[in-house]
Short mmCIF file of C-alpha atoms in Angstrom, two decimals:
data_model
loop_
_atom_site.label_atom_id
_atom_site.label_comp_id
_atom_site.label_asym_id
_atom_site.label_seq_id
_atom_site.Cartn_x
_atom_site.Cartn_y
_atom_site.Cartn_z
CA MET A 1469 -77.00 3.96 -61.09
CA GLN A 1470 -75.31 0.67 -60.17
CA LYS A 1471 -74.63 -0.03 -63.86
CA SER A 1472 -72.99 3.38 -64.23
CA ILE A 1473 -70.77 2.75 -61.19
CA ARG A 1474 -69.71 -0.65 -62.54
CA GLN A 1475 -68.90 0.87 -65.93
CA SER A 1476 -66.78 3.58 -64.28
CA MET A 1477 -65.01 0.97 -62.18
CA ALA A 1478 -64.40 -1.19 -65.25
CA TRP A 1479 -62.84 1.80 -67.05
CA LEU A 1480 -60.69 2.61 -63.99
CA HIS A 1481 -59.69 -1.05 -63.61
CA SER A 1482 -58.65 -1.37 -67.26
CA TRP A 1483 -56.65 1.82 -67.57
CA THR A 1484 -54.84 1.59 -64.24
CA GLY A 1485 -53.90 -1.97 -65.09
CA LEU A 1486 -52.59 -1.00 -68.53
CA ILE A 1487 -50.64 2.06 -67.40
CA PHE A 1488 -49.00 0.61 -64.30
CA GLY A 1489 -49.11 -3.09 -65.12
CA TRP A 1490 -45.61 -3.36 -66.59
CA LEU A 1491 -44.02 -1.41 -63.75
CA LEU A 1492 -45.80 -3.60 -61.19
CA PHE A 1493 -44.72 -6.70 -63.09
CA ALA A 1494 -41.08 -5.58 -62.84
CA ILE A 1495 -41.50 -4.85 -59.12
CA PHE A 1496 -43.03 -8.28 -58.48
CA LEU A 1497 -40.40 -10.05 -60.55
CA MET A 1498 -37.58 -8.32 -58.69
CA GLY A 1499 -39.25 -9.08 -55.38
CA SER A 1500 -39.45 -12.77 -56.27
CA LEU A 1501 -35.79 -12.85 -57.31
CA SER A 1502 -34.74 -11.12 -54.09
CA TYR A 1503 -35.70 -14.24 -52.17
CA PHE A 1504 -32.65 -15.78 -53.81
CA ARG A 1505 -30.42 -12.72 -53.53
CA HIS A 1506 -27.76 -14.42 -51.40
CA ASP A 1507 -27.47 -17.31 -53.86
CA ILE A 1508 -27.30 -14.86 -56.77
CA SER A 1509 -24.56 -12.91 -54.99
CA LEU A 1510 -22.53 -16.10 -54.50
CA TRP A 1511 -23.00 -16.98 -58.16
CA MET A 1512 -21.77 -13.51 -59.21
CA GLN A 1513 -18.85 -13.62 -56.74
CA PRO A 1514 -17.64 -17.23 -57.07
CA SER A 1515 -14.62 -16.67 -54.82
CA LEU A 1516 -16.99 -16.41 -51.85
CA ALA A 1517 -18.49 -19.82 -52.57
CA GLN A 1518 -15.15 -21.40 -51.62
CA ILE A 1519 -15.26 -20.06 -48.05
CA GLN A 1520 -16.27 -22.62 -45.45
CA VAL A 1521 -17.89 -20.91 -42.47
CA ASN A 1522 -17.21 -21.94 -38.89
CA GLN A 1523 -19.16 -19.57 -36.68
CA ASP A 1524 -16.94 -19.96 -33.63
CA THR A 1525 -13.95 -18.92 -35.75
CA ALA A 1526 -15.98 -16.15 -37.39
CA ILE A 1527 -16.90 -14.70 -33.99
CA GLN A 1528 -13.29 -14.78 -32.84
CA THR A 1529 -11.89 -13.09 -35.95
CA ALA A 1530 -14.56 -10.39 -35.91
CA TYR A 1531 -14.01 -9.69 -32.21
CA GLN A 1532 -10.23 -9.57 -32.56
CA TYR A 1533 -10.47 -7.18 -35.53
CA LEU A 1534 -12.72 -4.78 -33.60
CA GLU A 1535 -10.51 -4.95 -30.51
CA GLN A 1536 -7.47 -4.02 -32.58
CA ASN A 1537 -9.02 -1.45 -34.94
CA ALA A 1538 -11.93 0.08 -33.03
CA PRO A 1539 -11.17 -0.21 -29.29
CA ASP A 1540 -12.60 3.25 -28.53
CA ALA A 1541 -15.74 2.93 -30.65
CA LYS A 1542 -19.08 3.85 -29.09
CA THR A 1543 -20.85 0.81 -30.52
CA TRP A 1544 -19.99 -2.37 -32.42
CA MET A 1545 -22.25 -4.38 -34.69
CA ILE A 1546 -21.35 -7.72 -36.26
CA ASN A 1547 -23.32 -9.37 -39.04
CA LEU A 1548 -21.93 -12.84 -38.63
CA ALA A 1549 -21.04 -14.98 -41.62
CA ASN A 1550 -23.27 -17.90 -42.53
CA ASP A 1551 -23.62 -20.36 -45.39
CA GLN A 1552 -25.76 -17.97 -47.43
CA LYS A 1553 -23.50 -14.95 -46.90
CA PRO A 1554 -20.00 -16.19 -45.96
CA LEU A 1555 -18.66 -12.80 -44.88
CA ASN A 1556 -18.27 -10.99 -41.60
CA GLN A 1557 -19.75 -7.52 -41.93
CA LEU A 1558 -18.59 -5.16 -39.19
CA TYR A 1559 -20.02 -1.76 -38.33
CA TRP A 1560 -18.94 0.61 -35.59
CA GLN A 1561 -19.45 4.18 -34.49
CA LYS A 1562 -16.28 6.13 -33.84
CA ALA A 1563 -15.75 8.41 -30.88
CA ASP A 1564 -16.49 11.43 -33.11
CA GLY A 1565 -19.87 9.94 -34.12
CA ALA A 1566 -18.86 8.89 -37.64
CA TYR A 1567 -19.62 5.35 -38.80
CA GLU A 1568 -17.21 2.86 -40.30
CA ASN A 1569 -17.72 -0.58 -41.82
CA LYS A 1570 -15.54 -3.40 -43.10
CA ILE A 1571 -16.01 -6.79 -44.75
CA LEU A 1572 -13.79 -9.60 -43.46
CA ASP A 1573 -12.91 -13.16 -44.33
CA PRO A 1574 -14.57 -15.07 -41.43
CA ASN A 1575 -11.68 -17.54 -41.19
CA THR A 1576 -8.63 -15.26 -41.38
CA GLY A 1577 -10.08 -11.92 -40.26
CA LYS A 1578 -8.49 -10.16 -43.24
CA GLU A 1579 -10.28 -7.33 -45.01
CA LEU A 1580 -11.84 -8.28 -48.34
CA SER A 1581 -12.23 -6.12 -51.42
CA LEU A 1582 -15.20 -7.46 -53.32
CA GLY A 1583 -16.13 -6.76 -56.92
CA THR A 1584 -18.29 -3.77 -57.74
CA THR A 1585 -21.33 -5.92 -58.49
CA GLN A 1586 -24.31 -5.57 -56.18
CA GLY A 1587 -25.15 -9.20 -56.74
CA GLY A 1588 -28.60 -10.21 -55.65
CA ASP A 1589 -29.01 -6.98 -53.66
CA PHE A 1590 -29.74 -5.25 -56.99
CA PHE A 1591 -33.03 -7.12 -57.28
CA TYR A 1592 -33.90 -6.47 -53.63
CA GLN A 1593 -33.30 -2.71 -53.89
CA PHE A 1594 -35.03 -2.43 -57.28
CA HIS A 1595 -38.08 -4.10 -55.76
CA PHE A 1596 -38.92 -1.16 -53.48
CA GLN A 1597 -36.92 1.83 -54.76
CA LEU A 1598 -36.26 1.11 -58.47
CA PHE A 1599 -32.81 1.72 -59.96
CA GLY A 1600 -30.88 4.64 -61.40
CA ILE A 1601 -33.02 7.36 -59.84
CA PRO A 1602 -32.87 9.06 -56.40
CA ILE A 1603 -33.92 6.67 -53.62
CA LEU A 1604 -36.73 8.86 -52.27
CA LEU A 1605 -38.20 9.38 -55.74
CA GLY A 1606 -37.98 5.66 -56.47
CA ARG A 1607 -39.82 4.77 -53.27
CA LEU A 1608 -42.53 7.33 -53.99
CA ILE A 1609 -43.04 5.89 -57.49
CA VAL A 1610 -43.29 2.36 -56.11
CA SER A 1611 -45.74 3.56 -53.44
CA LEU A 1612 -47.83 5.27 -56.14
CA ALA A 1613 -47.84 2.07 -58.19
CA ALA A 1614 -48.95 0.10 -55.12
CA PHE A 1615 -51.76 2.58 -54.49
CA ILE A 1616 -52.90 2.32 -58.10
CA MET A 1617 -52.81 -1.47 -57.80
CA LEU A 1618 -55.03 -1.27 -54.72
CA LEU A 1619 -57.47 0.85 -56.72
CA ALA A 1620 -57.37 -1.70 -59.55
CA LEU A 1621 -58.08 -4.55 -57.11
CA ILE A 1622 -61.00 -2.79 -55.45
CA SER A 1623 -62.47 -1.60 -58.76
CA GLY A 1624 -62.04 -5.13 -60.15
CA ILE A 1625 -63.99 -6.59 -57.23
CA ILE A 1626 -66.80 -4.05 -57.74
CA THR A 1627 -66.82 -4.64 -61.51
CA HIS A 1628 -67.17 -8.41 -61.24
CA LYS A 1629 -70.52 -8.64 -59.49
CA LYS A 1630 -70.58 -12.37 -60.28
CA ILE A 1631 -67.09 -12.93 -58.97
CA LEU A 1632 -67.85 -16.33 -57.40
CA THR A 1633 -69.76 -17.49 -60.48
CA ASP A 1634 -66.88 -16.42 -62.73
CA PHE A 1635 -64.49 -18.36 -60.53
CA PHE A 1636 -66.16 -21.64 -61.54
CA THR A 1637 -66.45 -20.68 -65.22
CA LEU A 1638 -63.57 -21.59 -67.51
CA ARG A 1639 -64.51 -22.06 -71.16
CA ALA A 1640 -61.59 -23.60 -73.03
CA PHE A 1641 -60.76 -23.01 -76.70
CA LYS A 1642 -63.12 -20.04 -77.01
CA GLY A 1643 -60.55 -17.43 -78.05
CA GLN A 1644 -60.71 -14.16 -76.17
CA ARG A 1645 -63.49 -15.50 -73.96
CA SER A 1646 -61.13 -18.20 -72.65
CA TYR A 1647 -58.46 -15.61 -71.84
CA LEU A 1648 -60.99 -13.54 -69.90
CA ASP A 1649 -62.20 -16.61 -68.00
CA PHE A 1650 -58.64 -17.54 -67.12
CA HIS A 1651 -58.03 -13.94 -66.00
CA ASN A 1652 -61.05 -14.12 -63.70
CA VAL A 1653 -60.16 -17.52 -62.21
CA SER A 1654 -56.48 -16.74 -61.60
CA SER A 1655 -57.22 -13.28 -60.17
CA VAL A 1656 -59.82 -14.63 -57.72
CA ILE A 1657 -57.43 -17.36 -56.52
CA ALA A 1658 -54.62 -14.87 -55.90
CA LEU A 1659 -56.85 -12.01 -54.68
CA PRO A 1660 -56.09 -12.42 -50.93
CA PHE A 1661 -52.35 -12.48 -51.71
CA PHE A 1662 -52.55 -9.39 -53.93
CA LEU A 1663 -54.54 -7.43 -51.36
CA THR A 1664 -52.13 -8.41 -48.57
CA ILE A 1665 -48.89 -7.53 -50.33
CA THR A 1666 -50.32 -4.29 -51.71
CA PHE A 1667 -51.66 -3.04 -48.38
CA THR A 1668 -48.58 -4.07 -46.38
CA GLY A 1669 -46.27 -2.54 -48.99
CA LEU A 1670 -48.14 0.75 -48.67
CA ALA A 1671 -48.10 0.54 -44.87
CA ILE A 1672 -44.30 0.19 -44.77
CA PHE A 1673 -43.73 3.58 -46.43
CA PHE A 1674 -46.70 5.41 -44.95
CA TYR A 1675 -44.45 8.19 -43.65
CA LEU A 1676 -43.44 9.15 -47.21
CA TYR A 1677 -46.88 9.98 -48.55
CA LEU A 1678 -48.74 10.67 -45.28
CA PRO A 1679 -46.16 12.70 -43.36
CA TRP A 1680 -48.49 15.29 -41.83
CA GLY A 1681 -49.16 13.49 -38.55
CA MET A 1682 -45.46 13.04 -37.90
CA GLN A 1683 -44.74 16.63 -38.91
CA LYS A 1684 -47.37 17.84 -36.46
CA LEU A 1685 -46.00 15.84 -33.53
CA TYR A 1686 -42.33 16.12 -34.45
CA PRO A 1687 -41.90 19.44 -36.28
CA GLU A 1688 -38.11 19.55 -35.87
CA ASN A 1689 -37.25 15.94 -36.64
CA ASN A 1690 -39.84 13.70 -38.32
CA TYR A 1691 -37.72 10.60 -37.78
CA GLN A 1692 -37.78 11.08 -34.00
CA TYR A 1693 -40.89 8.88 -34.18
CA PHE A 1694 -38.77 5.89 -35.22
CA ASP A 1695 -36.16 6.68 -32.59
CA GLU A 1696 -38.85 6.58 -29.91
CA ILE A 1697 -40.52 3.34 -30.94
CA ASN A 1698 -37.16 1.62 -31.30
CA ALA A 1699 -35.68 3.01 -28.10
CA LYS A 1700 -35.35 0.83 -25.06
CA VAL A 1701 -36.05 2.73 -21.86
CA ILE A 1702 -33.28 2.15 -19.31
CA ALA A 1703 -33.41 3.50 -15.80
CA LYS A 1704 -30.81 6.18 -15.21
CA ILE A 1705 -27.96 5.16 -12.93
CA GLU A 1706 -26.45 7.90 -10.79
CA ASN A 1707 -22.66 8.22 -10.65
CA ASN A 1708 -22.19 5.35 -13.04
CA SER A 1709 -18.86 4.55 -14.64
CA PRO A 1710 -18.17 2.70 -17.88
CA ALA A 1711 -18.19 -1.06 -17.47
CA ARG A 1712 -15.24 -3.12 -18.57
CA MET A 1713 -15.74 -5.00 -21.82
CA GLN A 1714 -16.37 -8.68 -21.19
CA SER A 1715 -14.56 -11.36 -23.13
CA ILE A 1716 -16.28 -12.83 -26.13
CA HIS A 1717 -16.38 -16.23 -24.38
CA ASN A 1718 -18.41 -14.81 -21.50
CA LEU A 1719 -20.80 -13.15 -23.94
CA MET A 1720 -21.27 -16.32 -25.98
CA GLN A 1721 -22.00 -18.63 -23.04
CA PRO A 1722 -25.54 -17.36 -22.28
CA ILE A 1723 -26.30 -17.19 -26.02
CA GLN A 1724 -25.33 -20.81 -26.56
CA ARG A 1725 -27.19 -21.80 -23.39
CA GLU A 1726 -30.41 -20.12 -24.52
CA TRP A 1727 -30.24 -20.66 -28.30
CA GLY A 1728 -27.99 -23.68 -28.62
CA ASN A 1729 -25.83 -23.96 -31.73
CA THR A 1730 -26.14 -20.67 -33.65
CA ASP A 1731 -24.97 -22.11 -37.00
#
């Protein structure tokens, strides 16, 4: 019985690895490259590499732009320039609820029109939603590949009943036997890493392939779940009136006091 189970697991391990191996390889490669996505973006947009970022100036120019162009906005959001991404990215919600965004030179506050390249963000987005297909479909395919990889890992562990013995066995210059030994050794070394990234990757998109719990609790709006866990409960104030916007200097003082230099 045990031999039959191991044979079935070996078959499952081999075929899942062959069918999805190349897709998973591409996903892992793109994920590795996305660690350097800001550097890749600078390389593909060399004009940005010439910008020297001073965060005090960047804060001032971003604040002045929003004061002039979005004084009545409901919310502002500033992604402040830094050495890796020397651009001010501004987002705000208009009074009618629509969203607007602009990219600014952090030193002059002027709007920038960048090239059409996605730069390093291409690798980042490919890593979890592929490229050239609808986003939802891409994420489902990546989630399926991650699930198949988890099956391959578990079936591989069951198949190799002498997994610890195989770890210390590496016969060099023995042809196919050497390749198999190397496969066993390298897979055992990286096994905790593979299990971790596969499980956490599946957990991130759980709501795509296990939506029934959310649909049961939130039949009208599934994404209300995320609104609730991200919402900060604030006590209601009776007869409140809008507060006057503080100056950027007053806002920055407690930040610098608590965090020091934010460069």
